[in-house]
mmCIF file of C-alpha atoms in Angstrom:
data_model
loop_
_atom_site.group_PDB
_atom_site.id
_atom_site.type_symbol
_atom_site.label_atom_id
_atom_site.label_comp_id
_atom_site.label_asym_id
_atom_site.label_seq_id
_atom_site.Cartn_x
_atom_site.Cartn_y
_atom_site.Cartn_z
ATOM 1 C CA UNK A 1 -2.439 79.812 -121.723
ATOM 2 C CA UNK A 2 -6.021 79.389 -121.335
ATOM 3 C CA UNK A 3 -7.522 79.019 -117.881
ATOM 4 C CA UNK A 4 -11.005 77.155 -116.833
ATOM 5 C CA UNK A 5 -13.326 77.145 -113.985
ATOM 6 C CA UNK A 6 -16.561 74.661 -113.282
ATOM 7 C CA UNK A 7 -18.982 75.688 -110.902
ATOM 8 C CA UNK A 8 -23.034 74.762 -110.133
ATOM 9 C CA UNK A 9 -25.203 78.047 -111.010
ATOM 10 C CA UNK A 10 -29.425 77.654 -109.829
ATOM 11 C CA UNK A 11 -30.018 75.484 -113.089
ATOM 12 C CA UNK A 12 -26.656 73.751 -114.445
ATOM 13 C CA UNK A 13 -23.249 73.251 -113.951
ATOM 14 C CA UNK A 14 -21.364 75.831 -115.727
ATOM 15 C CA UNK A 15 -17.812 75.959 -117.167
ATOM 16 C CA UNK A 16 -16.145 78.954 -118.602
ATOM 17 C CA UNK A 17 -12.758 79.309 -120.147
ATOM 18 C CA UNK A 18 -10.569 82.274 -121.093
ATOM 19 C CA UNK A 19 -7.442 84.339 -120.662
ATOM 20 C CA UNK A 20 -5.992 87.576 -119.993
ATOM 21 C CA UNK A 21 -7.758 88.752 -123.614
ATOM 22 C CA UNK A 22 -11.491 87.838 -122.421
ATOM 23 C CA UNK A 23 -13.655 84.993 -121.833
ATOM 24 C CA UNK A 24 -13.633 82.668 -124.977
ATOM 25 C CA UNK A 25 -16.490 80.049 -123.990
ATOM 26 C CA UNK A 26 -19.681 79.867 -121.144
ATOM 27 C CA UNK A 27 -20.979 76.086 -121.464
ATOM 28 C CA UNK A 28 -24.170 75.075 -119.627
ATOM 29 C CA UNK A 29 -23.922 71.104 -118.577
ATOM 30 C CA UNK A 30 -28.054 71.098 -119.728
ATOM 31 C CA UNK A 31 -27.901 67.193 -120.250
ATOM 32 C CA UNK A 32 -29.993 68.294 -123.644
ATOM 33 C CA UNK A 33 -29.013 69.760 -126.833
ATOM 34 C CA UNK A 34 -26.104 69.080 -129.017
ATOM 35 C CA UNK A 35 -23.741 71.096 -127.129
ATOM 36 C CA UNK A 36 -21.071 68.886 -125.728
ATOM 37 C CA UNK A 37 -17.612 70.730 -124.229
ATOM 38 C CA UNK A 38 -14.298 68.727 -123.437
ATOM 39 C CA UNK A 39 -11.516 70.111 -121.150
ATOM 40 C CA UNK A 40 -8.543 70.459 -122.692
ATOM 41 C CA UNK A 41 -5.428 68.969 -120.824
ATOM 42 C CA UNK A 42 -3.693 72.181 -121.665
ATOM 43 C CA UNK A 43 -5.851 74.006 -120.006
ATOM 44 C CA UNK A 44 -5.190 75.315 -116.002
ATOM 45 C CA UNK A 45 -7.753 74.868 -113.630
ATOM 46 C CA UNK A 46 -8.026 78.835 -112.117
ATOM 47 C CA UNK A 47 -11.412 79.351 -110.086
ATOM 48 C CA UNK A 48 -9.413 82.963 -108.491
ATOM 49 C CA UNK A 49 -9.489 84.492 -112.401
ATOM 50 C CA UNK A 50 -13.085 84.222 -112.880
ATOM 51 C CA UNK A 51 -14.045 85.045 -109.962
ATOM 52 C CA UNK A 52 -15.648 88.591 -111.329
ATOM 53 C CA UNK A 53 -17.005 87.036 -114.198
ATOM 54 C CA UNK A 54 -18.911 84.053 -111.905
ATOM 55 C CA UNK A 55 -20.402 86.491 -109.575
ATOM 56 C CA UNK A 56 -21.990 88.050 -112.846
ATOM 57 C CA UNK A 57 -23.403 85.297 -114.000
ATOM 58 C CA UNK A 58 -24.489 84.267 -110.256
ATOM 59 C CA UNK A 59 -26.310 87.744 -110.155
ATOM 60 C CA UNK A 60 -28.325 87.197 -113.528
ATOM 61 C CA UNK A 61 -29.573 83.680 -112.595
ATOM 62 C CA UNK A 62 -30.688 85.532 -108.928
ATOM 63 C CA UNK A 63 -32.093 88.372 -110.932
ATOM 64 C CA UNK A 64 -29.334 91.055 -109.612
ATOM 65 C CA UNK A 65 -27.776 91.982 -112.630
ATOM 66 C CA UNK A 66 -29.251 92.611 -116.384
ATOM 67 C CA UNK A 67 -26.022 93.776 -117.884
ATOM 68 C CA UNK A 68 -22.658 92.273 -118.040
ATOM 69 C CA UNK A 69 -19.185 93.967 -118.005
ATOM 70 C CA UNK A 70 -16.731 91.194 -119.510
ATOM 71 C CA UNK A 71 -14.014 91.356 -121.543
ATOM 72 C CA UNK A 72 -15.023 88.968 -124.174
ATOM 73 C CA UNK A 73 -12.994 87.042 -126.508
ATOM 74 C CA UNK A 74 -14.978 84.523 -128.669
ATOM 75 C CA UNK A 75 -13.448 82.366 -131.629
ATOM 76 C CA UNK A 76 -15.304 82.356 -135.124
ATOM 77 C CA UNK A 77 -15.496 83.799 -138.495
ATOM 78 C CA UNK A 78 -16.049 87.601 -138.793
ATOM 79 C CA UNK A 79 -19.648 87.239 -139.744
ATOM 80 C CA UNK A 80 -20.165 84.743 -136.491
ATOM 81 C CA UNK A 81 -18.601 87.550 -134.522
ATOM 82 C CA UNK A 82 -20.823 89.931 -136.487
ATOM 83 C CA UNK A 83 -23.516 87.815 -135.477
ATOM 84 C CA UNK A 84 -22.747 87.755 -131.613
ATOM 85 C CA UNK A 85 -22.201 91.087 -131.550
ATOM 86 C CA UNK A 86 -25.942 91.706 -132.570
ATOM 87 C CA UNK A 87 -26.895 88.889 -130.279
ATOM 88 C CA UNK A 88 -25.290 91.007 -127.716
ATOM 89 C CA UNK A 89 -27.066 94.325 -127.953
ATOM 90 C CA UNK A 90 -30.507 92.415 -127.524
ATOM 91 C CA UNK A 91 -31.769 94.076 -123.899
ATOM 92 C CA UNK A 92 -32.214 91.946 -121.247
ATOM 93 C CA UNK A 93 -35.754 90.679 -121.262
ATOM 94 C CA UNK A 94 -36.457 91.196 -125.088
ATOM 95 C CA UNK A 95 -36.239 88.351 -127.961
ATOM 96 C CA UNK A 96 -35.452 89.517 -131.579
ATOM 97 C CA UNK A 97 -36.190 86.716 -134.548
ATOM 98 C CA UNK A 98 -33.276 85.631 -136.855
ATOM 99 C CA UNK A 99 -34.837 87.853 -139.163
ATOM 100 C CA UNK A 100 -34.393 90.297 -137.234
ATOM 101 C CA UNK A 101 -30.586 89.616 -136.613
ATOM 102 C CA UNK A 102 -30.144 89.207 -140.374
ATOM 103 C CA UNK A 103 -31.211 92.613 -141.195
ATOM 104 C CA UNK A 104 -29.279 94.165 -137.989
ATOM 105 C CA UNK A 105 -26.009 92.762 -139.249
ATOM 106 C CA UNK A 106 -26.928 94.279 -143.180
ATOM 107 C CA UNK A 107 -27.700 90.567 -144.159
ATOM 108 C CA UNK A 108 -31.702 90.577 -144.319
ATOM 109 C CA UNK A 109 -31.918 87.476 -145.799
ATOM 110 C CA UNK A 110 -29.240 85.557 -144.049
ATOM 111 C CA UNK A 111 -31.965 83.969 -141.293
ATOM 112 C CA UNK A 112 -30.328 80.403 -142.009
ATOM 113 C CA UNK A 113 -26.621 81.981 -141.141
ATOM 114 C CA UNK A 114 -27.771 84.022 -138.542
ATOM 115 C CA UNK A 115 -29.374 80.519 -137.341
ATOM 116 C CA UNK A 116 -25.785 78.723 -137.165
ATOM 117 C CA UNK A 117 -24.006 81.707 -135.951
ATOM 118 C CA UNK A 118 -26.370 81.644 -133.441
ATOM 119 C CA UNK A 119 -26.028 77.598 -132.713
ATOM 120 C CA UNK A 120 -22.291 78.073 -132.276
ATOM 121 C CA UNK A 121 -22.404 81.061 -130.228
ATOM 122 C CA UNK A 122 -19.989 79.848 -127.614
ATOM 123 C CA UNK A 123 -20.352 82.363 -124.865
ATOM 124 C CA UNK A 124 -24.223 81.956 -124.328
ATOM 125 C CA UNK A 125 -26.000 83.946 -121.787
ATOM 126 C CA UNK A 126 -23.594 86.691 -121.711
ATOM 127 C CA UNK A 127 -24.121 86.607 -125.782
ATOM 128 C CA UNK A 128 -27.663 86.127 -125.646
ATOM 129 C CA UNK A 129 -28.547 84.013 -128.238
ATOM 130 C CA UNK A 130 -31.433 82.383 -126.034
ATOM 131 C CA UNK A 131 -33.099 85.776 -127.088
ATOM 132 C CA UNK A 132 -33.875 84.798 -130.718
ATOM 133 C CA UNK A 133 -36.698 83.329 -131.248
ATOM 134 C CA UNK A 134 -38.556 81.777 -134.998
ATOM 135 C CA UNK A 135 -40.511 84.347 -136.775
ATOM 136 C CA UNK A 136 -44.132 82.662 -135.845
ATOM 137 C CA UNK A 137 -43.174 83.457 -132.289
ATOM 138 C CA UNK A 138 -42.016 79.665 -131.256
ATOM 139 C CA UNK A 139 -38.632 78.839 -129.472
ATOM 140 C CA UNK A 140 -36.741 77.253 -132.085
ATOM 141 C CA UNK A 141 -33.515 76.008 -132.008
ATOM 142 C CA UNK A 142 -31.020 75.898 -128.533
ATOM 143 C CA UNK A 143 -27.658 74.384 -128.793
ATOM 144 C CA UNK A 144 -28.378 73.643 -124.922
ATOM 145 C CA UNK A 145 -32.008 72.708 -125.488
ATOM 146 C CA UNK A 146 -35.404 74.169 -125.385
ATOM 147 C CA UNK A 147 -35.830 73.225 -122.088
ATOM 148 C CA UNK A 148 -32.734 75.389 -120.834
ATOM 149 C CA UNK A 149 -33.778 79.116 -123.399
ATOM 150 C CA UNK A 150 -37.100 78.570 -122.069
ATOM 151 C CA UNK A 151 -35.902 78.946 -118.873
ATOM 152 C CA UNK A 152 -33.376 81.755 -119.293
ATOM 153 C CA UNK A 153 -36.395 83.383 -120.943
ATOM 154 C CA UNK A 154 -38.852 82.618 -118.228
ATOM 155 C CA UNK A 155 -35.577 83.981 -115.733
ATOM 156 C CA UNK A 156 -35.646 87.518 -117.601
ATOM 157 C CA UNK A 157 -39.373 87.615 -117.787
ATOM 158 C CA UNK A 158 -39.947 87.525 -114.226
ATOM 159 C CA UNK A 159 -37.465 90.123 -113.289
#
């Protein structure tokens, strides 16, 4: 059984789904991007079970927490999850460029896959994929849009 919660956070309405073996997807309502997430019927509405994990998240947008302690459970291929996991260790307040990712994960010139893993990541902020940035510096590429990694950047960079 998979359970779901919606809530507002300072930018966007957030939803998050997951079960008793970790949180499986974070989606950001941006209104931009080509991220779109449905609610399953099968799903139970359970705002009591993430109830740790939404007080995280509240405490990163208010610039409380930097870190996250949730069991995480995302769906993908083992180089996705590969991926993620790299995504993951980025520090809060740091980018790294696909290149970079590529040759973390033993894959230096995998920037293109990195690139997709990254555009499916589905449990973004907490996998911080808003930290990768294009080689010439540039925001590229945001499932969520632009608009919504420049401001989680602009988020960490004031903390």
């Amino acid at each position: 059984m998979l359970y779901y919660t919606t809530f507002n956070s300072p930018f966007w309405e957030i939803t998050m789904v997951g079960n008793e073996d970790g949180l499986t997807n974070l989606h950001m309502e941006t209104g931009k991007g080509k991220r779109k997430f449905i609610i399953n019927d099968e799903w139970q509405c359970d705002d009591i079970f993430f109830e740790d994990i939404k007080t995280q998240v509240m405490e990163y947008f208010n610039r409380k927490r930097k870190e996250f302690d949730i069991l995480l459970n995302p769906q993908g291929t083992d180089f996705q999850k590969k991926v993620w996991q790299a995504l993951y260790a980025i520090p809060f307040g740091e980018v790294r460029t696909y290149k970079d990712i590529a040759t973390t994960i033993g894959n230096p010139k995998a920037c293109r896959a990195v690139g997709m893993a990254n555009s499916l990541n589905p449990i973004p902020i907490i996998v911080p994929c808003h930290r990768v940035i294009g080689s010439s510096g540039k925001l590229t590429g945001f499932a969520s849009g632009l608009n919504a990694k420049e401001k989680l950047l602009n988020l960490e960079k004031d903390t």
